[in-house]
CSV table of C-alpha atoms and ligand atoms in Angstrom, one decimal:
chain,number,residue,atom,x,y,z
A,676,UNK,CA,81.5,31.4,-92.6
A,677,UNK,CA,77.5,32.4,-92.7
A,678,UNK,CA,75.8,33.4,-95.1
A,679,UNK,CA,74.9,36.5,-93.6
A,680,UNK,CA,78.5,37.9,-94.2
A,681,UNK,CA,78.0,36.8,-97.9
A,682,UNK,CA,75.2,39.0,-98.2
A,683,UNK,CA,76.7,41.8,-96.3
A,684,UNK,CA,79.7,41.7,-98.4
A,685,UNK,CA,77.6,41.5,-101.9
A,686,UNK,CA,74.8,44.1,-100.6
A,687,UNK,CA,77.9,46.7,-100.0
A,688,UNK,CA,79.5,46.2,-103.4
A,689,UNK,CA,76.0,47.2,-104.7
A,690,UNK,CA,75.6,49.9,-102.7
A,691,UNK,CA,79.3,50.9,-103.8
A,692,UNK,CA,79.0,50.8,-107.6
A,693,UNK,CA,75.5,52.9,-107.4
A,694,UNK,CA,77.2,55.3,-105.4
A,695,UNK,CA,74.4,55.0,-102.6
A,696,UNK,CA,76.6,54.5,-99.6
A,697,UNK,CA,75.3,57.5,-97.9
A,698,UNK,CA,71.7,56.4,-98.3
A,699,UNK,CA,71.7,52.8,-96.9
A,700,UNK,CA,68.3,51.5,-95.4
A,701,UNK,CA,68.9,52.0,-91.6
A,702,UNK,CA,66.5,49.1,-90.8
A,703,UNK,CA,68.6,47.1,-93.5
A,704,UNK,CA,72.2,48.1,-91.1
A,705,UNK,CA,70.1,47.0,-87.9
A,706,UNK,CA,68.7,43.5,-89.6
A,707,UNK,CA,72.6,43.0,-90.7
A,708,UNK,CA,73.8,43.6,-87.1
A,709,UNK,CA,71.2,41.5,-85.4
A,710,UNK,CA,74.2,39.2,-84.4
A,711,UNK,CA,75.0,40.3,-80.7
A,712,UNK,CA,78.9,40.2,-82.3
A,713,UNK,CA,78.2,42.8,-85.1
A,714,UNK,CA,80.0,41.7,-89.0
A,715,UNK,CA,83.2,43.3,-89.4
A,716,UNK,CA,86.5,42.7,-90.5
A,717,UNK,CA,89.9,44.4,-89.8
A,718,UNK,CA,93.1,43.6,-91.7
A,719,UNK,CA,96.5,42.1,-90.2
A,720,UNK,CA,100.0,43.2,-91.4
A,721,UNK,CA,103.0,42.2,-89.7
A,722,UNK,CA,106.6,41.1,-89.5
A,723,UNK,CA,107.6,44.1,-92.2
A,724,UNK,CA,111.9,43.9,-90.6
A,725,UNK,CA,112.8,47.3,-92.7
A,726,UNK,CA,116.2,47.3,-92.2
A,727,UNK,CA,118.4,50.1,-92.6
A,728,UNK,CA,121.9,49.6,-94.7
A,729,UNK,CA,123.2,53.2,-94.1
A,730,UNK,CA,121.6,56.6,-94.6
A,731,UNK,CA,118.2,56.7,-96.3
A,732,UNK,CA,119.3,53.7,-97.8
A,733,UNK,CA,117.1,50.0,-97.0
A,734,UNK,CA,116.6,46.7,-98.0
A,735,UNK,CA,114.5,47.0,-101.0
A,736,UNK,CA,112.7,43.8,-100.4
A,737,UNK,CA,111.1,44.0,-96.9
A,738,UNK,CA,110.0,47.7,-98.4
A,739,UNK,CA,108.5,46.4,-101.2
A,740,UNK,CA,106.6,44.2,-99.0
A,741,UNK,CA,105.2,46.6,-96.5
A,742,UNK,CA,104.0,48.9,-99.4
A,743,UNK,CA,102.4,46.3,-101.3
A,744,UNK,CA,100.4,44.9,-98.2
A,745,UNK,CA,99.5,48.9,-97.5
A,746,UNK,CA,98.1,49.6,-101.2
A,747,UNK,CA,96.5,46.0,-100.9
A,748,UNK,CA,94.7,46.7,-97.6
A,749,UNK,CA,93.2,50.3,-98.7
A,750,UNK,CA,92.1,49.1,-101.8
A,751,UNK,CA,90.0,46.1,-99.6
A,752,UNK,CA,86.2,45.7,-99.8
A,753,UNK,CA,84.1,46.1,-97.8
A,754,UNK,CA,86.7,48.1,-96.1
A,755,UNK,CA,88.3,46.8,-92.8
A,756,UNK,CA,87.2,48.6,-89.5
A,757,UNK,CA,91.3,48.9,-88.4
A,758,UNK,CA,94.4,47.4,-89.1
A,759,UNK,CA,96.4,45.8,-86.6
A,760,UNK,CA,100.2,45.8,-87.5
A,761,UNK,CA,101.8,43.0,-85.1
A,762,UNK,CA,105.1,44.1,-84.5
A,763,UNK,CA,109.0,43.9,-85.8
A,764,UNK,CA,107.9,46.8,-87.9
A,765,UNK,CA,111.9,47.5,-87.8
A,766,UNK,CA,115.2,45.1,-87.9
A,767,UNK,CA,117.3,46.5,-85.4
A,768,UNK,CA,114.9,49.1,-83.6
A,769,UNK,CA,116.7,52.2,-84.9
A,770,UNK,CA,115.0,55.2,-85.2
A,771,UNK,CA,115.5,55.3,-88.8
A,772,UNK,CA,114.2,51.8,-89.7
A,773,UNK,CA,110.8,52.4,-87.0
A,774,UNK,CA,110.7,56.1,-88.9
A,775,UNK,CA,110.7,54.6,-92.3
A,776,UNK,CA,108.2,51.6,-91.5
A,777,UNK,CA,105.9,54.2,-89.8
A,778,UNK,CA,105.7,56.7,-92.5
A,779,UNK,CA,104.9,53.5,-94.7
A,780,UNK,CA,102.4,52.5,-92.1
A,781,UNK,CA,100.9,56.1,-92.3
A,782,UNK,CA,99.6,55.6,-95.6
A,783,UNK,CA,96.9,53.3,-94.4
A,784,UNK,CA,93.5,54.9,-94.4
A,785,UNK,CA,92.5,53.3,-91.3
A,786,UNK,CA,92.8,53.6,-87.7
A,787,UNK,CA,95.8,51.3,-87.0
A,788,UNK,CA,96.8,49.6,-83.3
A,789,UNK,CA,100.5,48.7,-83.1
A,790,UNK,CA,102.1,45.7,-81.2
A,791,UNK,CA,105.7,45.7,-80.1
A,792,UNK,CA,107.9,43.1,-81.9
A,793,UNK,CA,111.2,42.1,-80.2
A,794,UNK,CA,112.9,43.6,-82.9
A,795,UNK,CA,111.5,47.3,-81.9
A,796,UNK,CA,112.3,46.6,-78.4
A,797,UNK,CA,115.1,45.4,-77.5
A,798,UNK,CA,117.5,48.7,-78.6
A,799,UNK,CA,116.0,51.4,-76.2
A,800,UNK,CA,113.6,48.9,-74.4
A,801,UNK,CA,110.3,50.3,-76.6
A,802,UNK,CA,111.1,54.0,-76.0
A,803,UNK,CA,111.2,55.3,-79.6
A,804,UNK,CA,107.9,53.0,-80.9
A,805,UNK,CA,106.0,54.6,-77.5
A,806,UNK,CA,106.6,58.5,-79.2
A,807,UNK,CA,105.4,56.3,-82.8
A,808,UNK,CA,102.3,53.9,-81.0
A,809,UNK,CA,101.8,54.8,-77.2
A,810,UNK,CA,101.4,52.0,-74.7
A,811,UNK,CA,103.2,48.7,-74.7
A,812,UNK,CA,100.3,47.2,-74.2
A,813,UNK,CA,96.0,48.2,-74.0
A,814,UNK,CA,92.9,47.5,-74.9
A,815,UNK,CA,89.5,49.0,-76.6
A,816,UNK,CA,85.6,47.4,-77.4
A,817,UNK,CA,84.5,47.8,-81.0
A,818,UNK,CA,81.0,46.8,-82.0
A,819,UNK,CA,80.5,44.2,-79.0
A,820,UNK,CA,84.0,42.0,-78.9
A,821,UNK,CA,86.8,43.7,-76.8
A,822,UNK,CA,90.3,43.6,-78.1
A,823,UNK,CA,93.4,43.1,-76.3
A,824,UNK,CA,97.0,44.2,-77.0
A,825,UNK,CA,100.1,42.7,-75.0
A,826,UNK,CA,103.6,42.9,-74.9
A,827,UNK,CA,104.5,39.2,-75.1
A,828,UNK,CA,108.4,40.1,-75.7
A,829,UNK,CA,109.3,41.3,-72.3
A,830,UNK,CA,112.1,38.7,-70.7
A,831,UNK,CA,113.9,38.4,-67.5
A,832,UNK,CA,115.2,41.5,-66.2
A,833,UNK,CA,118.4,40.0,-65.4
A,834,UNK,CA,119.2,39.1,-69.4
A,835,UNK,CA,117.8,42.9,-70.1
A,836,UNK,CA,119.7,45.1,-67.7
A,837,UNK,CA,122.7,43.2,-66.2
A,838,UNK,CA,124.0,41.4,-69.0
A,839,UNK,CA,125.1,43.1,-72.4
A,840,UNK,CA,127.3,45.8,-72.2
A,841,UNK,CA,125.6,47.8,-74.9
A,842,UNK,CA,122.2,48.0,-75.8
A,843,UNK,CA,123.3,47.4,-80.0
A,844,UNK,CA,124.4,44.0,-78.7
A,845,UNK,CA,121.2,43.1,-76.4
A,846,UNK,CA,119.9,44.0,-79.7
A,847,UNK,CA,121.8,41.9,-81.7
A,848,UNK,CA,120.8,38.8,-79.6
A,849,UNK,CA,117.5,38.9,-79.6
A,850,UNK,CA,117.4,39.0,-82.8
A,851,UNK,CA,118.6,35.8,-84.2
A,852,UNK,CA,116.4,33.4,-84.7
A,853,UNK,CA,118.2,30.1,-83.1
A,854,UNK,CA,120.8,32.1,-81.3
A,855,UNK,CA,121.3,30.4,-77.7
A,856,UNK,CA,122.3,33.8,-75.7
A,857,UNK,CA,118.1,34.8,-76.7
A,858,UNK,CA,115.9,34.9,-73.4
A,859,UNK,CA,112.7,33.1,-73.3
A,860,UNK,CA,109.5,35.7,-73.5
A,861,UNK,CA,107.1,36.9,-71.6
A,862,UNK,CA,104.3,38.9,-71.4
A,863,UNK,CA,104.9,39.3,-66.9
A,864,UNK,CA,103.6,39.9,-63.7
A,865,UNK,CA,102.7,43.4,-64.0
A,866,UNK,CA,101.2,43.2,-67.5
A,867,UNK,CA,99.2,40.2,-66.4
A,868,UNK,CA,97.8,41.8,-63.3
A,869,UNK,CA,96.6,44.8,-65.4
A,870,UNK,CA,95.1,41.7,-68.0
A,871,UNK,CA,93.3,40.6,-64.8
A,872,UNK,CA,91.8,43.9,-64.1
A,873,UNK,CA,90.9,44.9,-67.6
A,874,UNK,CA,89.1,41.4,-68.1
A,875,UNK,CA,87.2,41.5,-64.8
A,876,UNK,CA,85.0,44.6,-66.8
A,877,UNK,CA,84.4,42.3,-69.3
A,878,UNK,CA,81.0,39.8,-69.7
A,879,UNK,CA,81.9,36.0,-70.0
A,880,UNK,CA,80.2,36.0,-73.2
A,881,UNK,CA,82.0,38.8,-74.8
A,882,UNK,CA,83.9,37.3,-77.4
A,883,UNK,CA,87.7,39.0,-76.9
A,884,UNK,CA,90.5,39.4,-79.4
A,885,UNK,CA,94.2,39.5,-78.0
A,886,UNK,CA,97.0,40.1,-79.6
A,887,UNK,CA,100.9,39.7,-79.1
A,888,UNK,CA,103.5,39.5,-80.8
A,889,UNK,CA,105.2,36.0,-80.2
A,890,UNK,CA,102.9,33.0,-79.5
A,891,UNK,CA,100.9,33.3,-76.2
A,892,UNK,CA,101.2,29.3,-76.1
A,893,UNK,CA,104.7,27.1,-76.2
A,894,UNK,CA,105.7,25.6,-79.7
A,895,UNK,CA,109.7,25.8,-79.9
A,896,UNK,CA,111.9,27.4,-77.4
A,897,UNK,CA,115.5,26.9,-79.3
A,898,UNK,CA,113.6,29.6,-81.6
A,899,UNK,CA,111.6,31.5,-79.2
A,900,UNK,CA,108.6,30.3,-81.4
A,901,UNK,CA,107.2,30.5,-77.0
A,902,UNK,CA,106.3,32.8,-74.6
A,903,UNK,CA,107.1,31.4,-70.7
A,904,UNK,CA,103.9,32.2,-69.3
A,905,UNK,CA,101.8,31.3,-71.7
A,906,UNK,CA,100.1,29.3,-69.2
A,907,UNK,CA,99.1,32.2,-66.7
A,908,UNK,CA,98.2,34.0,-69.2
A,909,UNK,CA,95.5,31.2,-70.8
A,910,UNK,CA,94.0,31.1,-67.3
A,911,UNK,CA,93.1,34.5,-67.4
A,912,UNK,CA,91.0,33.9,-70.6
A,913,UNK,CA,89.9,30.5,-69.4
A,914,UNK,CA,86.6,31.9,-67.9
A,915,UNK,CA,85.3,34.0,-71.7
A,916,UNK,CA,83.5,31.5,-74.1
A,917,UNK,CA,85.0,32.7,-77.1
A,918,UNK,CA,88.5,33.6,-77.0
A,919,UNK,CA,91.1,34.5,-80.1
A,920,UNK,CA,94.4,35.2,-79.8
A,921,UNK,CA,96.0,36.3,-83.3
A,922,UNK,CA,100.4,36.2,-83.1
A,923,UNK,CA,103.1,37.6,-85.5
A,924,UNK,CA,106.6,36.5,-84.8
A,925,UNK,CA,107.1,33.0,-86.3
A,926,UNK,CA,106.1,34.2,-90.2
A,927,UNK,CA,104.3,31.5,-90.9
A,928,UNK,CA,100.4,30.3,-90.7
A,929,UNK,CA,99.8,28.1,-87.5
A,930,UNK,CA,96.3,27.6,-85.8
A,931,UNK,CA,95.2,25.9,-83.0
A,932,UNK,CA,93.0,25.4,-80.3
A,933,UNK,CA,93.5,25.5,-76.5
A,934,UNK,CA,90.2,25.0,-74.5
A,935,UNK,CA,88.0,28.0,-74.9
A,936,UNK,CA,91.3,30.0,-76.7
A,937,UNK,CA,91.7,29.6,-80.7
A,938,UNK,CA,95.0,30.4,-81.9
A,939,UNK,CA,96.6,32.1,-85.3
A,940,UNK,CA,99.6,32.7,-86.3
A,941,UNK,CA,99.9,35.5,-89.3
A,942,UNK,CA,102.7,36.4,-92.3
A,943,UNK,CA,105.5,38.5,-92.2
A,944,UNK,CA,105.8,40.9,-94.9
A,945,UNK,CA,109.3,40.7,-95.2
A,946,UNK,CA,110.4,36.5,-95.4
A,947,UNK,CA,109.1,33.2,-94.0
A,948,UNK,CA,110.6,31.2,-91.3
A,949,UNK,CA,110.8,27.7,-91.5
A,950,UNK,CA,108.3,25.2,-89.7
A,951,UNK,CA,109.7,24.4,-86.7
A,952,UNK,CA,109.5,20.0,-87.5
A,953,UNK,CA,111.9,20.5,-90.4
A,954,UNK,CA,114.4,21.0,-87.6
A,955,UNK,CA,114.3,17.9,-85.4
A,956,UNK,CA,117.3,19.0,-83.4
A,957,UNK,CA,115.5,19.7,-79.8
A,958,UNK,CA,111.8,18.7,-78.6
A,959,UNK,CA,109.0,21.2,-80.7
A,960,UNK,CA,105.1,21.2,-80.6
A,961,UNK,CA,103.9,22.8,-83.5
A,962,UNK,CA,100.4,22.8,-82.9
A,963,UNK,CA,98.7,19.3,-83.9
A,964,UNK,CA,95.8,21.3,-86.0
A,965,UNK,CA,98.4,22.8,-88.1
A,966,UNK,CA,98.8,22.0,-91.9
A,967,UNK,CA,102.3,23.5,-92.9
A,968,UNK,CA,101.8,25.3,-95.8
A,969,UNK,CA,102.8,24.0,-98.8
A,970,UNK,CA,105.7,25.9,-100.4
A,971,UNK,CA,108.7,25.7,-102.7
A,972,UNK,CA,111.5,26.5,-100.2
A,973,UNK,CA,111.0,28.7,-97.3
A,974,UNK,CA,113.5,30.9,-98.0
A,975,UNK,CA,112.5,31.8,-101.4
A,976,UNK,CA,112.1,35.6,-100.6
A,977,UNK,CA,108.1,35.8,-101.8
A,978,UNK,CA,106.7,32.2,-100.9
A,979,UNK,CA,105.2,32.1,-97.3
A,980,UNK,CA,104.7,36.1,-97.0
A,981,UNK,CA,101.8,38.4,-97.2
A,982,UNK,CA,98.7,39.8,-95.0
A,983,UNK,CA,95.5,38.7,-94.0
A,984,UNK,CA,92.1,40.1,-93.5
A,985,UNK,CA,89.7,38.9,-90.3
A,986,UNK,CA,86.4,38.6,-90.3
A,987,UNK,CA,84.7,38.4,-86.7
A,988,UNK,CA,80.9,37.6,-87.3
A,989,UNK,CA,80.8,35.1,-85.4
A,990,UNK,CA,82.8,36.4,-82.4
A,991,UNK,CA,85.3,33.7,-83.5
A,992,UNK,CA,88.0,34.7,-86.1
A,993,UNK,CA,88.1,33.8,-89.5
A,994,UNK,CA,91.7,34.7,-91.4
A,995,UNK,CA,92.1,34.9,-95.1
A,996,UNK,CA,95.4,34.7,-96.2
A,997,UNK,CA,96.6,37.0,-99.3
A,998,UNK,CA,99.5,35.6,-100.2
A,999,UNK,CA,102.2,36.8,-102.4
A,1000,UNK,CA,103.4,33.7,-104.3
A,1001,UNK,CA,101.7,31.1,-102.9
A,1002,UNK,CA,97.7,29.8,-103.1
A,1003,UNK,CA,95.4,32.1,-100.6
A,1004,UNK,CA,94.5,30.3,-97.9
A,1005,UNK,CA,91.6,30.5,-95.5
A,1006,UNK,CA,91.6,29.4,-92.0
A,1007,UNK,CA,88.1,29.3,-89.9
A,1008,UNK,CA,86.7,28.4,-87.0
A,1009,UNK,CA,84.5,25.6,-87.0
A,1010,UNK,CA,81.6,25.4,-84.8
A,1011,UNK,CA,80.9,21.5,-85.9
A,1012,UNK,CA,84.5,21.0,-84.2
A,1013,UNK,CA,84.9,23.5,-82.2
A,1014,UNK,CA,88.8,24.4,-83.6
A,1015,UNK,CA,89.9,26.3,-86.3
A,1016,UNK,CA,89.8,24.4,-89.7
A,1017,UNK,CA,92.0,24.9,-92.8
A,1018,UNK,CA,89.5,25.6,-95.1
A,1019,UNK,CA,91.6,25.6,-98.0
A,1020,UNK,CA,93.6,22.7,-97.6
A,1021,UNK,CA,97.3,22.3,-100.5
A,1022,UNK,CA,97.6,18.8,-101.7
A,1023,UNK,CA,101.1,16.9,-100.5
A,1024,UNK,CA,100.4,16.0,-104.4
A,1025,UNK,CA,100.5,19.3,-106.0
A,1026,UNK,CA,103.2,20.5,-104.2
A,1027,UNK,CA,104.9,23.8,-105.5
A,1028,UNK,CA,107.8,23.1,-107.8
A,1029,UNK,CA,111.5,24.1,-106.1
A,1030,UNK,CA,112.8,27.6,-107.3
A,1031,UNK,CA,116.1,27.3,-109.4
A,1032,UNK,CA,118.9,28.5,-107.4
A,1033,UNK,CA,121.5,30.7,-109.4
B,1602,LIG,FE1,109.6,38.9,-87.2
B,1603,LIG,FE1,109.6,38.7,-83.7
């Protein structure tokens, strides 16, 4: 992290408290921005599953978590550009659960970009969340680094259109987590012939942000912790020299680094999956950078869930982690390595005491 963001962030806090927002130095802005990718941050929800039980009732625990990381994010300083929310904002993609999440959603004060979870989709195929968010999938420039939203749930249109004989039951297999009638994702031809287009306006050193919903690299199929063309789509960000892809989907904090292309993975609001190595029963790559968070039991409802706030003055991503019962964690690129870099490691030695069962 420089020191310049440092100063940003501690120059703004006193510009706050004397109430001199609206009289900032100009020539002090410019001198702060001199970095071709101009300081900002933006904050990252995700994963929020509200889940309708009948009527206006929910489950009051993937609310509570959605709310808190909304009240959490507005009361941030310095004050994010956007928020991204990465998608599953509902369980079962029914218009009541996507209606609920959004009017929670609406209560951020800042422009927010949606991405489509498999759990939005698969119901009506993204029709409802498109009157909610627009687009499956687009992309905008903000001060200098150009951002990129895909659908990475998409599958084979075979498994789609031929195979369920209700869209409530497509729904309900898709969204188990290790159920074997899933499909494997993918973002597909079309979408990665428009990438190709949208890219070719871009300058090689641009630095670019992209973000899906499920991995855009391969860590564990039995889960669908994968997306099937990951590959293609790396080669379309192979020729940009700073790359960042940012993914919801497996509720948990994974980073790596593929070439040019940094990886991270971000929390679910609602509950955290396990790592995939604690489940040896088929072949997994959980990314060799990756230090599994250390946590009392991953399905202890709070542990392993939260939101996270990006910084991007360096062009290369930097997440901090806010999490809800667990130790913040930081992870940053490195530009001694070259990789992100938990920057905040947990000691195996002071390992988070089990919850008590009852
Ligand atoms: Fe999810
Ligand atoms: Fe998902």
């Amino acid at each position: 992290m420089s020191d310049f963001r440092v100063t940003r962030r501690t120059f703004l806090k006193g510009a706050g408290t004397a109430a001199a927002a609206s009289t900032l130095p100009l020539s002090v802005v410019e001198l702060a921005f001199a970095d071709p990718a101009q300081s900002f941050t933006f904050a990252h929800i995700s994963d929020s599953h509200i889940q309708q039980i009948s009527g206006a009732k929910f489950v009051r625990n993937w609310d509570r978590g959605l709310i808190r990381a909304v009240a959490e994010t507005n009361l941030l300083q310095p004050k994010p550009d956007f928020v991204i929310f990465g998608g599953d904002l509902g369980q079962l993609g029914k218009k009541a659960e996507l209606d609920h999440g959004a009017e929670m959603l609406a209560k951020l004060n800042y422009p927010t970009h949606c991405v489509l979870g498999e759990h939005d989709y698969y119901l009506d195929l993204g029709e409802y969340w498109s009157t909610l968010y627009g687009p499956h999938y687009h992309s905008w420039d903000h001060k200098g680094v150009h951002f990129v939203i895909l659908n990475s749930i998409l599958t084979d249109p075979k498994w789609t259109y031929e195979r369920w004989p209700s869209a409530e039951q497509r729904m309900m297999e898709m969204a188990g987590l290790d159920n074997p009638n899933g499909s494997p994702f993918m973002v597909g031809e079309k979408q990665r012939e428009w990438l190709r287009k949208d890219l070719s306006q871009v300058k090689k050193e641009t630095p670019i942000v992209i973000f899906s919903h499920s991995p855009l690299q391969k860590i564990y199929k039995g889960w669908n912790f994968w997306t099937d063309d990951a590959e293609q789509v790396q080669a379309l960000l192979k020729p940009f020299d700073k790359v960042n892809v940012i993914y919801g989907h497996v509720h948990q904090i994974q980073y790596n680094q593929i070439g040019n292309i940094s990886f991270n993975a971000v929390m679910a609001t609602a509950w955290p999956w396990p790592y995939p190595q604690s489940y040896a029963q088929a072949k997994q790559m959980l990314p060799k950078l990756t230090v599994p968070m250390n946590r009392a039991d991953p399905f202890f409802e709070r542990d392993a869930t939260g939101w996270q706030f990006i910084d991007v003055d360096t062009g290369r991503v930097a997440l901090e982690y806010n999490l809800y019962n667990n130790t913040n964690r930081k992870v940053a690129f490195d530009p001694k390595t070259g990789q992100p870099e938990d920057t905040v490691f947990q000691s195996e030695a002071a390992r988070i005491a089990p919850q008590t069962h009852y």
